[in-house]
Amino acid sequence: MKKRKWSIAAMIAAVMMFMLAACNSSPSNNNASGGNNSGGSGGEAGTVNIGYSGPLSGPAAYYGQRTLNGLKMAAEEINNSGGFEVKGKKYKINIVSLDDKYLPNETAANAKRLVQEHHTPIIFTPHSGGVMALQVFNQTDNFIIAAYTSEPKITQTGNKLTVRIPPRYDGYIPTFTDYAMKRFGKKLAALPTATQYGKDWTEKLLPYWEKQGGKVVYKSSIDFTKDTDFFTIVTNALKEKPDVLFIGGASEPTAKVAKQARELGFKGGFIIMDQAKLDEMKRVTGSYDMLEGSIGVMPLIESDEPAVPDFVKNYRAKFNEDPGSEAAYNYLALYAFVEAMKAAGTVDDPQAIREHMNDGLKNIPEEKKVYNVPSIGEDGGFESEIVVAAVENGEIVPIELKQ
């Protein structure tokens, strides 16, 4: 099985190649009309283009679309309420989305197009490889990366125009490890996604597992962009008789791995990377029975935040499905960016907008706060609460964080 490997040198070379290509390419996959970020006069609102580059085709398309849904829903609400005002001028939001197929080089090419053709001061992307590709040039090209990834490295680079939206994934590892070891045992087999994000998660989890007295009996990864049959790799992992499987990536293929393991007789627990969501995995497995003993992120629909019920109701009405955290976090983030623009007095100065993100978070309307994010850290990461859940007796139960 081949694994995609992105060395720093290779990534930079690929990004530079696509940067040059993008300068001469014509628009494609653009589902929204252009705008010029100019303020309206005489009652006519101006347009602020917000960019999105994520997987809208391939195995991670469902994940990418749900991320985009959160942005679209927030934009529609803002526009339907009359838009927003900055220095006496009215604006509306226009989401310009491009498919990057979960490939960092495509993310870079898309970003060049978004900035050059649509003048986007902010570009959302929901995968760490894409974020890292954009960090090569976003400060030079002057746009904010709205990064929907829990990868800690992206806010450790000193990039002043990167905003990390979800909590860091390394905050989950102590609780996940403690729960899985105590309930199932100390032998772990690792079968995460083969993306850079999966590699980084593995590099954090496995040493911590061993430090707590556990043993890693099998280590591999799955390239969900190429592999659709997991029988062989799961069989090989189960030959080592693990107590716990570490799996993850987008929810749908991750659920198929769990289902395959159960069909092959695995009785242990699952540590689920935070990208995959338990409630979304349930749609593939048919019930929580196959996910018994899984520990992962608390599903949004189980949240007790006051703004969540209305958000879930409105999302269901619009998209005919339950929302996940990727939709909710990006919905919240767009509201925060709009409030930051208002506080900064500009819609097209990324540096000023970034400097007013704490104002933006503070000024989000209470009825839109689907997560409690009181502030943004000096590193550029939203400082939100980590909420963990497990599947016990076929139901979702909250799990207290291990400090």
CSV table of C-alpha atoms in Angstrom, one decimal:
chain,number,residue,atom,x,y,z
A,1,MET,CA,0.0,0.0,0.0
A,2,LYS,CA,1.4,3.3,-1.0
A,3,LYS,CA,1.4,6.3,1.3
A,4,ARG,CA,1.3,9.9,0.2
A,5,LYS,CA,4.4,11.6,1.7
A,6,TRP,CA,4.9,15.4,1.7
A,7,SER,CA,8.3,16.5,2.7
A,8,ILE,CA,8.7,20.2,3.4
A,9,ALA,CA,10.9,20.6,0.3
A,10,ALA,CA,8.5,18.7,-2.0
A,11,MET,CA,5.5,20.6,-0.7
A,12,ILE,CA,7.2,24.0,-1.2
A,13,ALA,CA,8.3,22.9,-4.8
A,14,ALA,CA,4.7,21.8,-5.6
A,15,VAL,CA,3.2,24.9,-4.2
A,16,MET,CA,5.5,27.2,-6.2
A,17,MET,CA,4.8,25.3,-9.4
A,18,PHE,CA,1.0,25.7,-8.9
A,19,MET,CA,1.4,29.3,-7.9
A,20,LEU,CA,3.0,29.9,-11.3
A,21,ALA,CA,0.3,27.9,-13.0
A,22,ALA,CA,-2.5,29.7,-11.2
A,23,CYS,CA,-1.3,33.0,-12.5
A,24,ASN,CA,-2.2,31.9,-16.1
A,25,SER,CA,-5.2,29.7,-15.4
A,26,SER,CA,-8.8,30.4,-16.0
A,27,PRO,CA,-11.5,30.0,-13.3
A,28,SER,CA,-13.0,26.6,-12.7
A,29,ASN,CA,-15.4,25.1,-10.2
A,30,ASN,CA,-16.5,28.5,-9.1
A,31,ASN,CA,-20.0,28.4,-7.8
A,32,ALA,CA,-20.5,32.0,-7.0
A,33,SER,CA,-20.2,35.3,-8.9
A,34,GLY,CA,-17.4,37.7,-8.3
A,35,GLY,CA,-17.4,40.8,-6.2
A,36,ASN,CA,-15.1,43.7,-5.6
A,37,ASN,CA,-15.3,44.2,-1.8
A,38,SER,CA,-16.5,47.7,-2.4
A,39,GLY,CA,-19.1,49.3,-0.1
A,40,GLY,CA,-22.6,50.0,-1.4
A,41,SER,CA,-24.1,53.4,-1.6
A,42,GLY,CA,-27.6,54.6,-2.2
A,43,GLY,CA,-29.0,51.5,-0.4
A,44,GLU,CA,-27.1,49.0,-2.6
A,45,ALA,CA,-24.9,46.7,-0.6
A,46,GLY,CA,-21.3,46.0,-1.5
A,47,THR,CA,-19.9,42.4,-1.7
A,48,VAL,CA,-17.2,40.8,0.4
A,49,ASN,CA,-15.9,37.6,-1.2
A,50,ILE,CA,-14.9,34.8,1.2
A,51,GLY,CA,-12.9,32.0,-0.2
A,52,TYR,CA,-13.2,28.3,0.4
A,53,SER,CA,-10.9,25.5,-0.8
A,54,GLY,CA,-11.7,22.0,0.3
A,55,PRO,CA,-12.6,18.5,-0.8
A,56,LEU,CA,-15.8,18.6,-2.8
A,57,SER,CA,-15.2,15.4,-4.7
A,58,GLY,CA,-13.6,12.1,-3.8
A,59,PRO,CA,-13.8,10.1,-0.5
A,60,ALA,CA,-13.7,13.3,1.7
A,61,ALA,CA,-16.3,15.2,-0.3
A,62,TYR,CA,-19.0,14.7,2.4
A,63,TYR,CA,-16.7,16.2,5.0
A,64,GLY,CA,-15.8,19.1,2.7
A,65,GLN,CA,-19.4,19.8,1.8
A,66,ARG,CA,-20.5,19.9,5.4
A,67,THR,CA,-17.7,22.4,6.2
A,68,LEU,CA,-18.9,24.5,3.3
A,69,ASN,CA,-22.5,24.2,4.4
A,70,GLY,CA,-21.7,25.9,7.7
A,71,LEU,CA,-20.2,28.9,5.8
A,72,LYS,CA,-23.1,29.1,3.4
A,73,MET,CA,-25.7,29.0,6.2
A,74,ALA,CA,-24.0,31.8,8.1
A,75,ALA,CA,-23.6,33.9,4.9
A,76,GLU,CA,-27.3,33.4,4.1
A,77,GLU,CA,-28.4,34.5,7.5
A,78,ILE,CA,-26.2,37.6,7.5
A,79,ASN,CA,-27.3,38.6,4.0
A,80,ASN,CA,-31.0,37.9,4.8
A,81,SER,CA,-30.8,40.2,7.8
A,82,GLY,CA,-29.7,43.1,5.6
A,83,GLY,CA,-25.9,42.4,5.6
A,84,PHE,CA,-23.5,44.2,7.9
A,85,GLU,CA,-22.2,47.7,8.1
A,86,VAL,CA,-18.6,48.9,8.2
A,87,LYS,CA,-17.9,52.6,8.5
A,88,GLY,CA,-21.4,53.5,7.3
A,89,LYS,CA,-21.2,51.2,4.2
A,90,LYS,CA,-23.4,48.1,3.8
A,91,TYR,CA,-21.9,44.7,2.7
A,92,LYS,CA,-23.1,41.2,2.0
A,93,ILE,CA,-21.1,38.0,2.0
A,94,ASN,CA,-20.4,36.0,-1.1
A,95,ILE,CA,-18.9,32.5,-0.6
A,96,VAL,CA,-16.6,31.5,-3.5
A,97,SER,CA,-15.8,27.7,-3.3
A,98,LEU,CA,-13.3,25.6,-5.2
A,99,ASP,CA,-12.7,21.9,-5.0
A,100,ASP,CA,-9.1,20.9,-4.0
A,101,LYS,CA,-9.8,17.1,-3.8
A,102,TYR,CA,-8.0,17.1,-0.4
A,103,LEU,CA,-4.7,17.7,-2.2
A,104,PRO,CA,-2.4,20.5,-0.8
A,105,ASN,CA,-1.1,21.5,-4.3
A,106,GLU,CA,-4.6,22.0,-5.5
A,107,THR,CA,-5.3,24.1,-2.3
A,108,ALA,CA,-2.4,26.4,-3.2
A,109,ALA,CA,-3.6,26.8,-6.8
A,110,ASN,CA,-7.1,27.5,-5.7
A,111,ALA,CA,-5.9,30.1,-3.2
A,112,LYS,CA,-4.0,32.0,-5.9
A,113,ARG,CA,-7.1,32.1,-8.0
A,114,LEU,CA,-9.3,33.2,-5.2
A,115,VAL,CA,-7.0,36.1,-4.3
A,116,GLN,CA,-6.3,37.2,-7.8
A,117,GLU,CA,-9.7,36.9,-9.3
A,118,HIS,CA,-12.0,37.4,-6.3
A,119,HIS,CA,-9.9,39.5,-3.9
A,120,THR,CA,-10.7,37.2,-1.0
A,121,PRO,CA,-9.3,38.6,2.3
A,122,ILE,CA,-10.0,35.3,4.0
A,123,ILE,CA,-9.8,31.7,2.7
A,124,PHE,CA,-11.2,28.8,4.6
A,125,THR,CA,-9.7,25.3,4.2
A,126,PRO,CA,-10.5,22.2,6.2
A,127,HIS,CA,-7.3,20.1,6.1
A,128,SER,CA,-3.8,20.6,7.6
A,129,GLY,CA,-2.0,19.8,4.3
A,130,GLY,CA,-3.8,22.5,2.6
A,131,VAL,CA,-3.2,25.0,5.4
A,132,MET,CA,0.5,24.3,5.4
A,133,ALA,CA,0.6,24.8,1.6
A,134,LEU,CA,-1.0,28.2,2.0
A,135,GLN,CA,1.3,29.2,4.8
A,136,VAL,CA,4.1,29.3,2.2
A,137,PHE,CA,2.7,32.5,0.7
A,138,ASN,CA,-0.4,33.8,2.5
A,139,GLN,CA,1.4,36.6,4.3
A,140,THR,CA,3.1,37.7,1.1
A,141,ASP,CA,-0.2,37.5,-0.8
A,142,ASN,CA,-2.0,39.1,2.2
A,143,PHE,CA,-4.9,36.9,3.1
A,144,ILE,CA,-6.1,35.2,6.3
A,145,ILE,CA,-6.1,31.4,6.4
A,146,ALA,CA,-9.3,30.3,8.3
A,147,ALA,CA,-7.9,26.8,9.2
A,148,TYR,CA,-10.4,24.1,10.1
A,149,THR,CA,-7.8,21.7,11.4
A,150,SER,CA,-6.9,20.7,15.0
A,151,GLU,CA,-3.2,20.3,13.9
A,152,PRO,CA,-1.1,22.2,16.5
A,153,LYS,CA,1.8,22.8,14.1
A,154,ILE,CA,-0.1,25.3,12.0
A,155,THR,CA,-0.2,27.8,14.9
A,156,GLN,CA,3.4,27.1,15.9
A,157,THR,CA,4.9,28.6,12.7
A,158,GLY,CA,4.6,32.2,13.6
A,159,ASN,CA,2.3,32.9,10.7
A,160,LYS,CA,0.5,36.1,11.7
A,161,LEU,CA,-2.4,35.5,9.3
A,162,THR,CA,-3.5,32.0,10.3
A,163,VAL,CA,-6.5,31.4,12.5
A,164,ARG,CA,-7.1,27.9,13.8
A,165,ILE,CA,-10.8,27.2,14.3
A,166,PRO,CA,-11.2,23.9,16.3
A,167,PRO,CA,-9.3,22.9,19.5
A,168,ARG,CA,-5.9,21.3,19.2
A,169,TYR,CA,-6.1,17.5,18.8
A,170,ASP,CA,-3.3,16.9,21.4
A,171,GLY,CA,-5.8,17.9,24.1
A,172,TYR,CA,-7.8,14.8,23.4
A,173,ILE,CA,-4.9,12.3,23.7
A,174,PRO,CA,-4.7,11.9,27.6
A,175,THR,CA,-8.4,11.3,27.9
A,176,PHE,CA,-8.7,9.0,24.9
A,177,THR,CA,-5.8,6.9,26.2
A,178,ASP,CA,-6.9,6.7,29.8
A,179,TYR,CA,-10.4,5.6,28.8
A,180,ALA,CA,-9.4,3.0,26.2
A,181,MET,CA,-6.7,1.4,28.4
A,182,LYS,CA,-8.9,1.1,31.4
A,183,ARG,CA,-11.9,-0.3,29.6
A,184,PHE,CA,-10.1,-2.6,27.0
A,185,GLY,CA,-6.4,-3.1,27.7
A,186,LYS,CA,-3.0,-1.9,26.7
A,187,LYS,CA,-2.4,-3.4,23.2
A,188,LEU,CA,-3.0,-0.8,20.4
A,189,ALA,CA,-3.1,-1.2,16.6
A,190,ALA,CA,-2.9,2.0,14.6
A,191,LEU,CA,-4.8,2.4,11.3
A,192,PRO,CA,-5.3,6.1,10.8
A,193,THR,CA,-5.6,8.0,7.6
A,194,ALA,CA,-2.4,8.3,5.5
A,195,THR,CA,-2.6,12.1,5.3
A,196,GLN,CA,-0.1,14.4,7.0
A,197,TYR,CA,-2.8,15.0,9.7
A,198,GLY,CA,-3.0,11.3,10.3
A,199,LYS,CA,0.8,11.0,10.6
A,200,ASP,CA,1.0,13.9,13.1
A,201,TRP,CA,-1.8,12.4,15.2
A,202,THR,CA,0.0,9.1,15.2
A,203,GLU,CA,3.3,10.7,16.2
A,204,LYS,CA,1.6,12.2,19.3
A,205,LEU,CA,-0.6,9.4,20.3
A,206,LEU,CA,1.7,6.3,20.1
A,207,PRO,CA,4.5,7.6,22.3
A,208,TYR,CA,2.0,8.8,24.9
A,209,TRP,CA,0.3,5.4,24.8
A,210,GLU,CA,3.6,3.6,25.4
A,211,LYS,CA,4.5,6.1,28.1
A,212,GLN,CA,1.4,5.1,30.0
A,213,GLY,CA,2.5,1.5,29.9
A,214,GLY,CA,0.8,0.4,26.7
A,215,LYS,CA,2.2,-1.5,23.7
A,216,VAL,CA,1.8,-0.7,20.0
A,217,VAL,CA,1.4,-4.1,18.3
A,218,TYR,CA,0.7,-2.9,14.8
A,219,LYS,CA,1.2,0.4,12.9
A,220,SER,CA,0.1,1.2,9.4
A,221,SER,CA,-2.1,3.8,7.7
A,222,ILE,CA,-4.9,3.9,5.0
A,223,ASP,CA,-5.0,6.1,2.0
A,224,PHE,CA,-8.7,6.8,1.7
A,225,THR,CA,-8.2,8.5,-1.7
A,226,LYS,CA,-7.1,5.2,-3.1
A,227,ASP,CA,-8.2,2.4,-0.9
A,228,THR,CA,-11.9,1.3,-0.6
A,229,ASP,CA,-11.5,-2.3,0.6
A,230,PHE,CA,-10.0,-2.5,4.1
A,231,PHE,CA,-10.2,-6.3,4.5
A,232,THR,CA,-6.4,-7.1,4.1
A,233,ILE,CA,-5.0,-4.3,6.3
A,234,VAL,CA,-7.6,-4.8,9.1
A,235,THR,CA,-7.0,-8.5,9.0
A,236,ASN,CA,-3.3,-8.0,9.4
A,237,ALA,CA,-3.9,-5.6,12.3
A,238,LEU,CA,-6.2,-8.1,14.1
A,239,LYS,CA,-3.7,-10.9,13.8
A,240,GLU,CA,-1.7,-9.1,16.5
A,241,LYS,CA,-4.7,-9.3,18.9
A,242,PRO,CA,-5.0,-5.6,19.8
A,243,ASP,CA,-7.3,-4.5,22.6
A,244,VAL,CA,-7.8,-1.1,20.9
A,245,LEU,CA,-7.8,0.2,17.3
A,246,PHE,CA,-6.8,3.8,16.6
A,247,ILE,CA,-8.6,4.9,13.4
A,248,GLY,CA,-9.6,8.1,11.8
A,249,GLY,CA,-10.0,10.4,8.9
A,250,ALA,CA,-13.2,11.6,7.3
A,251,SER,CA,-16.2,10.0,9.0
A,252,GLU,CA,-17.5,7.8,6.2
A,253,PRO,CA,-14.4,5.8,5.4
A,254,THR,CA,-13.4,5.7,9.1
A,255,ALA,CA,-16.8,4.1,9.9
A,256,LYS,CA,-16.2,1.5,7.1
A,257,VAL,CA,-12.9,0.5,8.8
A,258,ALA,CA,-14.7,0.1,12.1
A,259,LYS,CA,-17.4,-2.0,10.5
A,260,GLN,CA,-14.9,-4.2,8.8
A,261,ALA,CA,-13.1,-4.8,12.1
A,262,ARG,CA,-16.4,-5.8,13.8
A,263,GLU,CA,-17.2,-8.1,10.9
A,264,LEU,CA,-13.8,-9.8,11.3
A,265,GLY,CA,-14.6,-10.4,15.0
A,266,PHE,CA,-12.9,-7.5,16.8
A,267,LYS,CA,-14.4,-7.0,20.2
A,268,GLY,CA,-12.2,-4.2,21.5
A,269,GLY,CA,-12.5,-0.4,21.6
A,270,PHE,CA,-11.8,2.4,19.1
A,271,ILE,CA,-9.9,5.6,19.5
A,272,ILE,CA,-11.4,7.9,16.9
A,273,MET,CA,-9.4,10.9,15.6
A,274,ASP,CA,-11.3,14.1,16.0
A,275,GLN,CA,-11.9,14.6,12.3
A,276,ALA,CA,-14.3,11.6,12.3
A,277,LYS,CA,-17.6,12.2,14.2
A,278,LEU,CA,-19.5,9.4,16.1
A,279,ASP,CA,-22.9,10.4,14.9
A,280,GLU,CA,-21.8,10.6,11.3
A,281,MET,CA,-20.1,7.2,11.6
A,282,LYS,CA,-23.4,5.8,12.9
A,283,ARG,CA,-25.0,6.6,9.5
A,284,VAL,CA,-22.6,4.1,7.9
A,285,THR,CA,-22.7,1.4,10.6
A,286,GLY,CA,-26.5,1.6,11.0
A,287,SER,CA,-26.4,1.9,14.8
A,288,TYR,CA,-24.0,2.6,17.6
A,289,ASP,CA,-23.7,-1.1,18.4
A,290,MET,CA,-20.7,-1.5,16.0
A,291,LEU,CA,-19.1,1.5,17.6
A,292,GLU,CA,-19.4,0.2,21.2
A,293,GLY,CA,-16.4,1.3,23.2
A,294,SER,CA,-15.5,4.1,20.8
A,295,ILE,CA,-14.2,7.4,22.3
A,296,GLY,CA,-14.2,10.6,20.2
A,297,VAL,CA,-15.5,14.1,20.0
A,298,MET,CA,-19.0,14.8,21.5
A,299,PRO,CA,-21.5,15.0,18.6
A,300,LEU,CA,-22.9,18.5,18.2
A,301,ILE,CA,-26.5,17.4,18.4
A,302,GLU,CA,-25.8,16.2,22.0
A,303,SER,CA,-24.4,19.6,23.0
A,304,ASP,CA,-26.0,21.6,25.8
A,305,GLU,CA,-25.0,25.0,24.4
A,306,PRO,CA,-28.1,27.3,24.3
A,307,ALA,CA,-27.7,28.2,20.6
A,308,VAL,CA,-27.4,24.6,19.4
A,309,PRO,CA,-31.1,23.6,19.2
A,310,ASP,CA,-32.0,26.4,16.8
A,311,PHE,CA,-28.9,25.9,14.8
A,312,VAL,CA,-29.7,22.1,14.4
A,313,LYS,CA,-33.3,22.9,13.5
A,314,ASN,CA,-32.3,25.4,10.9
A,315,TYR,CA,-29.6,23.2,9.5
A,316,ARG,CA,-31.9,20.3,9.2
A,317,ALA,CA,-34.5,22.4,7.4
A,318,LYS,CA,-31.9,23.6,4.9
A,319,PHE,CA,-29.8,20.5,4.3
A,320,ASN,CA,-32.1,17.7,5.4
A,321,GLU,CA,-29.5,16.1,7.8
A,322,ASP,CA,-28.0,16.7,11.2
A,323,PRO,CA,-25.1,19.1,11.4
A,324,GLY,CA,-21.7,18.1,12.7
A,325,SER,CA,-19.0,20.1,14.4
A,326,GLU,CA,-17.3,21.0,11.1
A,327,ALA,CA,-20.5,22.8,10.0
A,328,ALA,CA,-21.0,24.5,13.3
A,329,TYR,CA,-17.4,25.7,13.9
A,330,ASN,CA,-17.2,27.2,10.4
A,331,TYR,CA,-20.6,28.8,10.9
A,332,LEU,CA,-19.4,30.4,14.1
A,333,ALA,CA,-16.1,31.4,12.5
A,334,LEU,CA,-17.7,33.3,9.7
A,335,TYR,CA,-19.8,35.3,12.2
A,336,ALA,CA,-16.6,36.0,14.2
A,337,PHE,CA,-14.8,37.3,11.0
A,338,VAL,CA,-17.7,39.6,10.1
A,339,GLU,CA,-17.7,41.0,13.6
A,340,ALA,CA,-13.9,41.5,13.4
A,341,MET,CA,-14.4,43.4,10.2
A,342,LYS,CA,-16.9,45.7,11.9
A,343,ALA,CA,-14.5,46.2,14.8
A,344,ALA,CA,-11.5,46.8,12.5
A,345,GLY,CA,-13.4,49.2,10.3
A,346,THR,CA,-12.3,47.4,7.1
A,347,VAL,CA,-13.4,44.5,4.9
A,348,ASP,CA,-10.2,44.2,2.9
A,349,ASP,CA,-7.3,44.6,5.3
A,350,PRO,CA,-6.5,41.1,6.6
A,351,GLN,CA,-4.0,42.3,9.1
A,352,ALA,CA,-6.5,44.6,10.8
A,353,ILE,CA,-9.2,42.0,10.7
A,354,ARG,CA,-6.9,39.5,12.4
A,355,GLU,CA,-5.9,42.0,15.0
A,356,HIS,CA,-9.6,42.4,16.0
A,357,MET,CA,-10.5,38.7,16.2
A,358,ASN,CA,-11.0,38.9,19.9
A,359,ASP,CA,-13.5,41.7,19.4
A,360,GLY,CA,-15.1,39.5,16.7
A,361,LEU,CA,-15.5,36.5,19.0
A,362,LYS,CA,-16.8,38.7,21.9
A,363,ASN,CA,-19.4,40.4,19.6
A,364,ILE,CA,-20.9,37.3,18.0
A,365,PRO,CA,-24.7,37.4,18.8
A,366,GLU,CA,-25.6,35.1,21.7
A,367,GLU,CA,-28.1,33.1,19.6
A,368,LYS,CA,-25.3,32.3,17.1
A,369,LYS,CA,-22.7,30.9,19.7
A,370,VAL,CA,-23.0,27.2,18.9
A,371,TYR,CA,-19.7,26.8,20.7
A,372,ASN,CA,-18.2,28.7,23.6
A,373,VAL,CA,-15.1,30.4,22.2
A,374,PRO,CA,-14.2,33.3,24.5
A,375,SER,CA,-11.0,34.3,22.9
A,376,ILE,CA,-8.2,33.6,20.4
A,377,GLY,CA,-4.8,32.9,21.7
A,378,GLU,CA,-1.6,34.7,20.8
A,379,ASP,CA,-0.7,31.8,18.5
A,380,GLY,CA,-3.9,32.3,16.4
A,381,GLY,CA,-5.9,29.4,17.8
A,382,PHE,CA,-9.5,29.7,19.0
A,383,GLU,CA,-9.5,28.9,22.7
A,384,SER,CA,-12.5,26.6,22.9
A,385,GLU,CA,-13.5,23.9,25.3
A,386,ILE,CA,-12.7,20.2,24.5
A,387,VAL,CA,-15.8,18.0,24.9
A,388,VAL,CA,-15.4,14.2,24.7
A,389,ALA,CA,-17.9,11.4,24.5
A,390,ALA,CA,-17.9,7.6,24.3
A,391,VAL,CA,-20.3,4.9,23.1
A,392,GLU,CA,-21.6,2.8,26.1
A,393,ASN,CA,-24.4,0.4,25.8
A,394,GLY,CA,-25.4,1.8,22.4
A,395,GLU,CA,-25.6,5.4,23.6
A,396,ILE,CA,-23.5,8.6,23.6
A,397,VAL,CA,-22.2,9.4,27.1
A,398,PRO,CA,-20.0,12.4,28.1
A,399,ILE,CA,-16.5,11.6,29.4
A,400,GLU,CA,-14.7,13.8,31.8
A,401,LEU,CA,-11.4,15.2,30.6
A,402,LYS,CA,-8.2,13.8,32.1
A,403,GLN,CA,-6.0,16.6,33.2
